[in-house]
PDB file of C-alpha atoms in Angstrom:
ATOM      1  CA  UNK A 264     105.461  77.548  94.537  1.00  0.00           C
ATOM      2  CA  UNK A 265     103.240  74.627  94.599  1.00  0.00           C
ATOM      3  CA  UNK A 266     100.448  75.158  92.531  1.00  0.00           C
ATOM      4  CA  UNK A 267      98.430  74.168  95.270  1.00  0.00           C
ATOM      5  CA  UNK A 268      98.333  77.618  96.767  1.00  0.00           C
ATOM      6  CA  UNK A 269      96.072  78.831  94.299  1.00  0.00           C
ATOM      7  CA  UNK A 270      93.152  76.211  93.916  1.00  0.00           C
ATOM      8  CA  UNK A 271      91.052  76.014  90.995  1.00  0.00           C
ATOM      9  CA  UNK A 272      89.244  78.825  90.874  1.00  0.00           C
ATOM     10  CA  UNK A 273      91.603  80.841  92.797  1.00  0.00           C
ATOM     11  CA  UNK A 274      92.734  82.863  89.841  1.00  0.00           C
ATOM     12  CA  UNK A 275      90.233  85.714  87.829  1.00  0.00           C
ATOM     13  CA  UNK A 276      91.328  88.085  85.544  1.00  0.00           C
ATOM     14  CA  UNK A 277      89.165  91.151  85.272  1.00  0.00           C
ATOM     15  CA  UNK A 278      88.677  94.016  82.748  1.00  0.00           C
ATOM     16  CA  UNK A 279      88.562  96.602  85.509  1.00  0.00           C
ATOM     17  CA  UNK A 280      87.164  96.765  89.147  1.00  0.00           C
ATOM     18  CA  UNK A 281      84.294 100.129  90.093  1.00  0.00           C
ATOM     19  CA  UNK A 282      86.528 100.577  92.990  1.00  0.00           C
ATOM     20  CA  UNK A 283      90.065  99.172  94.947  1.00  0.00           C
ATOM     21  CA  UNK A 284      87.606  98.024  97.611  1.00  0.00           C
ATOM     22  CA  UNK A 285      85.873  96.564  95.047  1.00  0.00           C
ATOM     23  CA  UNK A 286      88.700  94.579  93.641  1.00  0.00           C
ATOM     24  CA  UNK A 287      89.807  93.591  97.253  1.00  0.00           C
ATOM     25  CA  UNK A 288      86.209  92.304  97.873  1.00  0.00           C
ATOM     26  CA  UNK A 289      86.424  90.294  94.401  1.00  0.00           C
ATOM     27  CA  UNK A 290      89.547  88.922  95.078  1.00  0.00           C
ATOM     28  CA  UNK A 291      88.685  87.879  98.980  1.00  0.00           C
ATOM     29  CA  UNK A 292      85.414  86.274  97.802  1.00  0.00           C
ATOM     30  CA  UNK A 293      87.522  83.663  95.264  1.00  0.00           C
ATOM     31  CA  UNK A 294      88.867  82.386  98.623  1.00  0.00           C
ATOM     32  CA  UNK A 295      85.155  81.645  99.446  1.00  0.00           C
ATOM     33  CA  UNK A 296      84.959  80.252  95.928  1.00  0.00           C
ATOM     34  CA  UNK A 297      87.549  77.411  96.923  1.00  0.00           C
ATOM     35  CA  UNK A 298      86.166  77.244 100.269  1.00  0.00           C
ATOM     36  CA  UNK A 299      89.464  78.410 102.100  1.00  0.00           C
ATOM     37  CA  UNK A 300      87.111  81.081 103.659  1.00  0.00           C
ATOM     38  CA  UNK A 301      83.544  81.436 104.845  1.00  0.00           C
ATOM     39  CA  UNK A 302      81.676  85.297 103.571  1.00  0.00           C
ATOM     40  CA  UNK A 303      82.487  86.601 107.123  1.00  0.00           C
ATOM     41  CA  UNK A 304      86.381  86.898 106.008  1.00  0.00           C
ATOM     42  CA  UNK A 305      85.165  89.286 103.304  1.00  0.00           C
ATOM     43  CA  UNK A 306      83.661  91.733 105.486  1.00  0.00           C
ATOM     44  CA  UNK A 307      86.570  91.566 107.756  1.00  0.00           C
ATOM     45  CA  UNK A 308      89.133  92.296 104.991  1.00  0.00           C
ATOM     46  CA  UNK A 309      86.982  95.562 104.122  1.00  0.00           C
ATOM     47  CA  UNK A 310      87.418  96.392 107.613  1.00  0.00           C
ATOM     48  CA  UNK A 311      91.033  96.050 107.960  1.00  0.00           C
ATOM     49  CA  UNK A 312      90.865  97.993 104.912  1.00  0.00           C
ATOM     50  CA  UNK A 313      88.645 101.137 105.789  1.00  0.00           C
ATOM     51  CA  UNK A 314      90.332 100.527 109.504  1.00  0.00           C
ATOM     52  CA  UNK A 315      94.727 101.312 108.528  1.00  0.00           C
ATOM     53  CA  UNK A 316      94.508 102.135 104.725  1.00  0.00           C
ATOM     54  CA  UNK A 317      95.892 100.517 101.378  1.00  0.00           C
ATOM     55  CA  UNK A 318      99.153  99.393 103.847  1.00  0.00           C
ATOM     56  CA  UNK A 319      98.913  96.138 102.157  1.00  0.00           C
ATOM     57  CA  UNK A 320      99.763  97.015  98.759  1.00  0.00           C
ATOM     58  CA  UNK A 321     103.316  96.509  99.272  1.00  0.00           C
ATOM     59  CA  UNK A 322     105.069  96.488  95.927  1.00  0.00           C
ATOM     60  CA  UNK A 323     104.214  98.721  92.506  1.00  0.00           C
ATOM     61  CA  UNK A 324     101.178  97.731  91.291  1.00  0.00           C
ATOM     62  CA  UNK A 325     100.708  94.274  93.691  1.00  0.00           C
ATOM     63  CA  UNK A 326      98.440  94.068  96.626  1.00  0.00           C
ATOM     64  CA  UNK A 327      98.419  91.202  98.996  1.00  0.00           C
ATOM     65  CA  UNK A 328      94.918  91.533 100.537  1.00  0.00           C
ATOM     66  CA  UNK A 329      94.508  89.886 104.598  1.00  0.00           C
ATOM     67  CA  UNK A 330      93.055  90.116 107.358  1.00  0.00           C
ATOM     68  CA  UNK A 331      93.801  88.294 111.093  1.00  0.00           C
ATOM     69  CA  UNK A 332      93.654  84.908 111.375  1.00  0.00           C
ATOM     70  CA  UNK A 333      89.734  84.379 112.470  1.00  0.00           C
ATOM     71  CA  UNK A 334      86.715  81.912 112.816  1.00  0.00           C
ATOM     72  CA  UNK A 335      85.900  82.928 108.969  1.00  0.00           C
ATOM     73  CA  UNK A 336      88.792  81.283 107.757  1.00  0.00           C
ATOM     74  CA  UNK A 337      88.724  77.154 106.872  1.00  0.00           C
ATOM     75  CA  UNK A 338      92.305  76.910 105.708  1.00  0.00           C
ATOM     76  CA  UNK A 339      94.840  78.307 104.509  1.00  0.00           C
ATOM     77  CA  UNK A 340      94.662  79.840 101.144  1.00  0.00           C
ATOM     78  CA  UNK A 341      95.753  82.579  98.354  1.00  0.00           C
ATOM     79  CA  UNK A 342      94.082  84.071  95.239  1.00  0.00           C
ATOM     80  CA  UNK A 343      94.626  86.699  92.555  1.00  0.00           C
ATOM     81  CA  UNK A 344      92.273  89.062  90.812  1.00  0.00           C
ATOM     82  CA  UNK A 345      94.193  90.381  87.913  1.00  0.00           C
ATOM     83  CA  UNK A 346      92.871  93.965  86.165  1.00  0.00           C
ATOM     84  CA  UNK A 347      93.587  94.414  82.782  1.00  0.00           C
ATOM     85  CA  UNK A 348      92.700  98.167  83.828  1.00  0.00           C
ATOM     86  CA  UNK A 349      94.802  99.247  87.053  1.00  0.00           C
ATOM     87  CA  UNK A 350      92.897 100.953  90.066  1.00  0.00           C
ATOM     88  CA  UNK A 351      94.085 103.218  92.486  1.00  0.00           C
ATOM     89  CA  UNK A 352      93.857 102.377  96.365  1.00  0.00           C
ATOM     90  CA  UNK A 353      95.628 105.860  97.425  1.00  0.00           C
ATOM     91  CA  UNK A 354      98.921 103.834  97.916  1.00  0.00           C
ATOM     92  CA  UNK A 355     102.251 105.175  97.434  1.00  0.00           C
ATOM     93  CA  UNK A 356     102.316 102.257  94.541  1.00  0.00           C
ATOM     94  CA  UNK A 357      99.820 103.066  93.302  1.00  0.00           C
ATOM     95  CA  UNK A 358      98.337 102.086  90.302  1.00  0.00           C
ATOM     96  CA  UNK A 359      97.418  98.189  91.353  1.00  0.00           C
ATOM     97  CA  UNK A 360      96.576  95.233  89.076  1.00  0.00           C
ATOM     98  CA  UNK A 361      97.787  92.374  90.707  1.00  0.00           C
ATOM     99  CA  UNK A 362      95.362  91.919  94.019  1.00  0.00           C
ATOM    100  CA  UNK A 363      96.236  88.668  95.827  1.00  0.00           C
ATOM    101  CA  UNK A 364      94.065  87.815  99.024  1.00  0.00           C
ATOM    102  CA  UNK A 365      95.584  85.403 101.561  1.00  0.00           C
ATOM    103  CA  UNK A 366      94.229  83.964 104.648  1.00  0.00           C
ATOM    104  CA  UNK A 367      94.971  82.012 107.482  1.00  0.00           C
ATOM    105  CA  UNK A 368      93.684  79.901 109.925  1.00  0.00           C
ATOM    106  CA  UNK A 369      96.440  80.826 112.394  1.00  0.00           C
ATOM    107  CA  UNK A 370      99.839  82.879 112.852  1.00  0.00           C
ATOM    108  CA  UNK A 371     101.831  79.192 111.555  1.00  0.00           C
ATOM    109  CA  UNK A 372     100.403  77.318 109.551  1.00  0.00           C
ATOM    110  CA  UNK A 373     100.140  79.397 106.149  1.00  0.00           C
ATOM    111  CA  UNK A 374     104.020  80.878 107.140  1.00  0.00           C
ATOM    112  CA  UNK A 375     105.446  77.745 104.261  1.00  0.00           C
ATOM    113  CA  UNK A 376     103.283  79.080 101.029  1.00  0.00           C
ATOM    114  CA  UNK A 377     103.846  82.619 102.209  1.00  0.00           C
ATOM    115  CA  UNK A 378     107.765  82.089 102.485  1.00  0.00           C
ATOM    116  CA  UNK A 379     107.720  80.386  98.897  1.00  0.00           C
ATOM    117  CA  UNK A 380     105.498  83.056  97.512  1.00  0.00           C
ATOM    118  CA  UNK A 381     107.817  86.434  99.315  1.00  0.00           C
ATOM    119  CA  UNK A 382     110.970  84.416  97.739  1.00  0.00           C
ATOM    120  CA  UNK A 383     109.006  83.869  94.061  1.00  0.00           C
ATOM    121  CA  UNK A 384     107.943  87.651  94.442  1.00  0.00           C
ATOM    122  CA  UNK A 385     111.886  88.446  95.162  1.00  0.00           C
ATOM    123  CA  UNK A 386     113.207  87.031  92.166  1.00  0.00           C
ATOM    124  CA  UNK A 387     113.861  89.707  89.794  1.00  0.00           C
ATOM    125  CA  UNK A 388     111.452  90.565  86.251  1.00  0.00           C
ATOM    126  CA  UNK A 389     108.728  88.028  88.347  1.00  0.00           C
ATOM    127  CA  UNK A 390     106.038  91.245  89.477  1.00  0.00           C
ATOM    128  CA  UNK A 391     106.757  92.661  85.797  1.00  0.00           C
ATOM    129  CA  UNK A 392     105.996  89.358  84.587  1.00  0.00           C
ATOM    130  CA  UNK A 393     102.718  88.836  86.200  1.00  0.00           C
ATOM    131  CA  UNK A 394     102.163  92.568  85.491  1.00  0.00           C
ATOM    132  CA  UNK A 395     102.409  92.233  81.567  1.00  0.00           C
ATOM    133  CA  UNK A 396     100.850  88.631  81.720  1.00  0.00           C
ATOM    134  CA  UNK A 397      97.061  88.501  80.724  1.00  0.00           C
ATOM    135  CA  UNK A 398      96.191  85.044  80.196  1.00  0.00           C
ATOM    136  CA  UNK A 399      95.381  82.645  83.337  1.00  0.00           C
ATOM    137  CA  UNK A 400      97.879  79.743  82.089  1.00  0.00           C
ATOM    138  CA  UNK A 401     100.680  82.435  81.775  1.00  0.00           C
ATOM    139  CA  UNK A 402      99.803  83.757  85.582  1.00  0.00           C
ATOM    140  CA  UNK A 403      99.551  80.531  86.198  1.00  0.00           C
ATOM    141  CA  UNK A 404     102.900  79.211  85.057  1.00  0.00           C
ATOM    142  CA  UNK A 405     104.587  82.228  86.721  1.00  0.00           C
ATOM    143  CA  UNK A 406     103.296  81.531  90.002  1.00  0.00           C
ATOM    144  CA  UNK A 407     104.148  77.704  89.462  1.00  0.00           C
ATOM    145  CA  UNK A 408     107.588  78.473  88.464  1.00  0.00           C
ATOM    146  CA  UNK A 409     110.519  77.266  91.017  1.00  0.00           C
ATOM    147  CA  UNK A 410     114.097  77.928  91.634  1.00  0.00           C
ATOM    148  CA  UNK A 411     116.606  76.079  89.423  1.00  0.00           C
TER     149      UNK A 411
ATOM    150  CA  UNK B  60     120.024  93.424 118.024  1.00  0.00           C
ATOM    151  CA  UNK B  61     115.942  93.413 117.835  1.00  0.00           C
ATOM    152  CA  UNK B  62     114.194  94.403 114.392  1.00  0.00           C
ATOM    153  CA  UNK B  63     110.628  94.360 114.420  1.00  0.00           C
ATOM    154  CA  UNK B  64     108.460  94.078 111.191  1.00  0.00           C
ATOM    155  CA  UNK B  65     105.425  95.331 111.571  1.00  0.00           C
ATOM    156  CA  UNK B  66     101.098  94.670 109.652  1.00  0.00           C
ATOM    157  CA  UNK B  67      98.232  95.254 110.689  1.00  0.00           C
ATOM    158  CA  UNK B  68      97.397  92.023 111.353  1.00  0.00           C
ATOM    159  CA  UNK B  69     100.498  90.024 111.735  1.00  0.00           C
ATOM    160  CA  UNK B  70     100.176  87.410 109.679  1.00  0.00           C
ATOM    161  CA  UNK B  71     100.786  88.738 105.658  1.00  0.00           C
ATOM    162  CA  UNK B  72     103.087  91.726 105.082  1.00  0.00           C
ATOM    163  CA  UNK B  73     104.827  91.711 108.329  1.00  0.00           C
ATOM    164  CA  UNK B  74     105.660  87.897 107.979  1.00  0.00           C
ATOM    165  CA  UNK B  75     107.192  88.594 103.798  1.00  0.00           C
ATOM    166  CA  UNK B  76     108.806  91.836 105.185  1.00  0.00           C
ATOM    167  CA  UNK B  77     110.872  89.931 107.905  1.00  0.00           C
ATOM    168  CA  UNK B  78     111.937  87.120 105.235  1.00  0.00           C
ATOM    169  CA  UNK B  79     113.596  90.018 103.341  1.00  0.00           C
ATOM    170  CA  UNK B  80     114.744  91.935 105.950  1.00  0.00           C
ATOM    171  CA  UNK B  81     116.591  88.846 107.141  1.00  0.00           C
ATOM    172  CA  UNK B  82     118.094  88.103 103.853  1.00  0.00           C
ATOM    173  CA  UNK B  83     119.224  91.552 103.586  1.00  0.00           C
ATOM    174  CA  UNK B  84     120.937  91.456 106.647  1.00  0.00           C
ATOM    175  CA  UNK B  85     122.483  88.491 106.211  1.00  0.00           C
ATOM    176  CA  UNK B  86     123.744  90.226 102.837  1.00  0.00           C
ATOM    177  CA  UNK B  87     124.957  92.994 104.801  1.00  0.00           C
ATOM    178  CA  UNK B  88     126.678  90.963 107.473  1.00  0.00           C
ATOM    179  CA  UNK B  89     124.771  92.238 109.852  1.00  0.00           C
ATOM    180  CA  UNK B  90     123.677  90.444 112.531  1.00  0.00           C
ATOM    181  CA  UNK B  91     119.800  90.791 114.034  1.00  0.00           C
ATOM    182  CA  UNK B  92     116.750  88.798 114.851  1.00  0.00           C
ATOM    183  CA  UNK B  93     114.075  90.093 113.000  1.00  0.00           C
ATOM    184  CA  UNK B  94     110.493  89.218 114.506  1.00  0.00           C
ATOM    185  CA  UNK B  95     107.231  89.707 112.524  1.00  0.00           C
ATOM    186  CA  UNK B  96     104.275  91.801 114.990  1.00  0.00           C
ATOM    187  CA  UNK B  97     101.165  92.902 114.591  1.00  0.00           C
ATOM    188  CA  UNK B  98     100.577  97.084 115.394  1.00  0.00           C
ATOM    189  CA  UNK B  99      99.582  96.305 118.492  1.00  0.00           C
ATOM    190  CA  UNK B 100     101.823  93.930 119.091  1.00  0.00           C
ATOM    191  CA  UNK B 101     105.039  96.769 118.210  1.00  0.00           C
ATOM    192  CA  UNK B 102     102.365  99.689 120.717  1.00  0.00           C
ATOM    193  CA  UNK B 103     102.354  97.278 123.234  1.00  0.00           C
ATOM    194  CA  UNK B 104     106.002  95.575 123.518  1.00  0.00           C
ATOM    195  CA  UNK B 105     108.406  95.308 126.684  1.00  0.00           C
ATOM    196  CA  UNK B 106     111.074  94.526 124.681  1.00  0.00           C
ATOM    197  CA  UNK B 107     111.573  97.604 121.537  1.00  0.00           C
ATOM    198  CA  UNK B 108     112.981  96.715 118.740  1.00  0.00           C
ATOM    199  CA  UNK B 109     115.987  99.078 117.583  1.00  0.00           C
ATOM    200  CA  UNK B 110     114.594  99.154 113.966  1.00  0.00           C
ATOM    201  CA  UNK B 111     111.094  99.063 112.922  1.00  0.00           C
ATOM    202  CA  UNK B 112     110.167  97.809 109.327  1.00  0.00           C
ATOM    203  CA  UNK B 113     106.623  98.510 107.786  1.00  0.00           C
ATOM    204  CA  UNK B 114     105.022 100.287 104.927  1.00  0.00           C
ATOM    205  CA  UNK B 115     104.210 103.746 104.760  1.00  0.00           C
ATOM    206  CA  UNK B 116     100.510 103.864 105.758  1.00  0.00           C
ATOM    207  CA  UNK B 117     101.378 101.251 109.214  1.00  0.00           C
ATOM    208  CA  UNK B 118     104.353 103.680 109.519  1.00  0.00           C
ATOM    209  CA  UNK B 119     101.788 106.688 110.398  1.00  0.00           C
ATOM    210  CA  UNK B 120     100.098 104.920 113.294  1.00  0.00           C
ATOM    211  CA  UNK B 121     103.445 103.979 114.776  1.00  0.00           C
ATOM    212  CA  UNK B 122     104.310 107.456 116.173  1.00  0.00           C
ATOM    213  CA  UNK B 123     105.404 107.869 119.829  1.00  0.00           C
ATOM    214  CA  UNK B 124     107.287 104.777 119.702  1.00  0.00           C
ATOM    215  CA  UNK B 125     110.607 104.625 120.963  1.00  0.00           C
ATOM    216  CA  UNK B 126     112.350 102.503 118.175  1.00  0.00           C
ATOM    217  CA  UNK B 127     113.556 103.814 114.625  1.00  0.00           C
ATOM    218  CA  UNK B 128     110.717 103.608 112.361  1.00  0.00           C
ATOM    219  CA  UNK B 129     111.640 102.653 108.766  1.00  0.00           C
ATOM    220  CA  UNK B 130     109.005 102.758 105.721  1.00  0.00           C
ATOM    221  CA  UNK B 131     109.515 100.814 103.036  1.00  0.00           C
ATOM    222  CA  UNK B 132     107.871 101.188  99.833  1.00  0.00           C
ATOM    223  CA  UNK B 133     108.415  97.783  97.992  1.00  0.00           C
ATOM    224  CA  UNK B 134     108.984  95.174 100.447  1.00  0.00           C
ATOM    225  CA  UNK B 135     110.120  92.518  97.908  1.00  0.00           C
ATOM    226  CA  UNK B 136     113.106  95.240  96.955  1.00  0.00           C
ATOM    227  CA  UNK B 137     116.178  93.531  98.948  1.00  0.00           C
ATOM    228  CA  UNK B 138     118.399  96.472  97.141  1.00  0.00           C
ATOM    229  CA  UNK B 139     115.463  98.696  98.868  1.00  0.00           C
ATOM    230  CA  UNK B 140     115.517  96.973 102.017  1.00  0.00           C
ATOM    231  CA  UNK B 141     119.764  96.624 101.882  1.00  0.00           C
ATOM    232  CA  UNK B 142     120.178 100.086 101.537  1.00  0.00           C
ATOM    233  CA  UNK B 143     117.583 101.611 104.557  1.00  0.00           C
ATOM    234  CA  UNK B 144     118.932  98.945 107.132  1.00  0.00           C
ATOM    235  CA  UNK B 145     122.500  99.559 105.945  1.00  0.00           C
ATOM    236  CA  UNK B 146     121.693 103.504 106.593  1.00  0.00           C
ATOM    237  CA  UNK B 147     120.413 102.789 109.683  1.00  0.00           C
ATOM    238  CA  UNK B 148     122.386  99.898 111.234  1.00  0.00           C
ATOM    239  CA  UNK B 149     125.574  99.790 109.277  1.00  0.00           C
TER     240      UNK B 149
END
């Protein structure tokens, strides 16, 4: 994955988060931070949020926080609040430490990054990895690592 | 053979679910073209899928539609993914 995808900035480790909407919020506004998304794109991830559920944590413990492609986003971008402390969302995999936010300017042109990040994700011992990991340069490297 | 995978919004889950879905099938020597939708997108089709892909919670506002509705729980899992398709297609 080029390391590109997550700007500087675009990765915070936290102690613990007051709430999983919390931790969403935190990790959405780092993609403010690196100016992939204006404050609007917070509010609407909430909203997608409150609106279907925790749908998008989709693997134990990992979260990959979106929400439609809208006027709010600048560019195409991804970022990762790490807890030290997991928090529940009321997902079946449930509890989550790894909350990534993504966003996109369109249905295209993030679909590259996205494709390199589902086939990093794939790779077996990678989640546990970033799970156990609790230093930025490790999470870092991880995310940075490519197929031999 | 249509397989839908389905997000909320289109553009995150539904687009990693299909990449897996696909390799999966290819594992399985199956043979389907697997398109990534939106909910409203899968409510509001002409064309149903056979199989429909998507995580539990999306799975709950999918009822009434007249495909095969499929959660899955860890949609980087390809032995996850291998196994429900192979249940339902092979």
């Amino acid at each position: 994955m080029k390391t590109s995808f997550f700007a500087p900035g675009a990765v915070e480790i936290q102690d613990d988060a007051a709430s999983f909407q919390a931790a969403v919020a935190t990790a959405t506004e780092l993609l403010v931070t690196t100016g992939s998304a204006l404050p609007g794109y917070v509010t609407e991830v909430q909203l997608a949020l409150e609106d279907l559920g925790p749908y998008f944590v989709v693997a134990p413990g990992l979260a990959i926080a979106h929400a439609k492609p809208s006027e709010q986003v600048l560019a195409p971008g991804m970022a990762l609040l790490k807890l030290r402390t997991p928090i529940n969302s009321g997902s079946h995999n449930d509890p989550v430490s790894l909350v990534f936010a993504l966003c996109s300017t369109d249905a295209s042109s993030h679909l590259d990054m996205l494709s390199e990040f589902g086939e990093l994700m794939s790779r077996d011992g990678v989640i546990n990895s970033l799970l156990n990991a609790s230093a930025e340069s490790v999470i870092r490297q991880i995310l940075s690592s490519r197929q031999v | 053979m249509l397989v839908y995978a389905v997000c909320g919004a289109g553009i995150g889950t539904s687009v990693l679910l299909k990449a897996n879905a696909e390799r999966a099938l290819s594992m399985l020597g199956i043979e389907a073209e697997v398109q990534a939708v939106s909910i409203e997108d899968a409510r509001g089709t002409h064309r149903m899928a056979q199989v429909v892909l998507a995580t539990p919670e999306i799975v709950d506002q999918l009822t009434g539609i007249p495909a095969e509705v499929i959660a899955i729980q860890n949609i980087f899992d390809l032995a996850e993914l291998g196994e429900k398709l192979k249940e339902s297609l092979g």
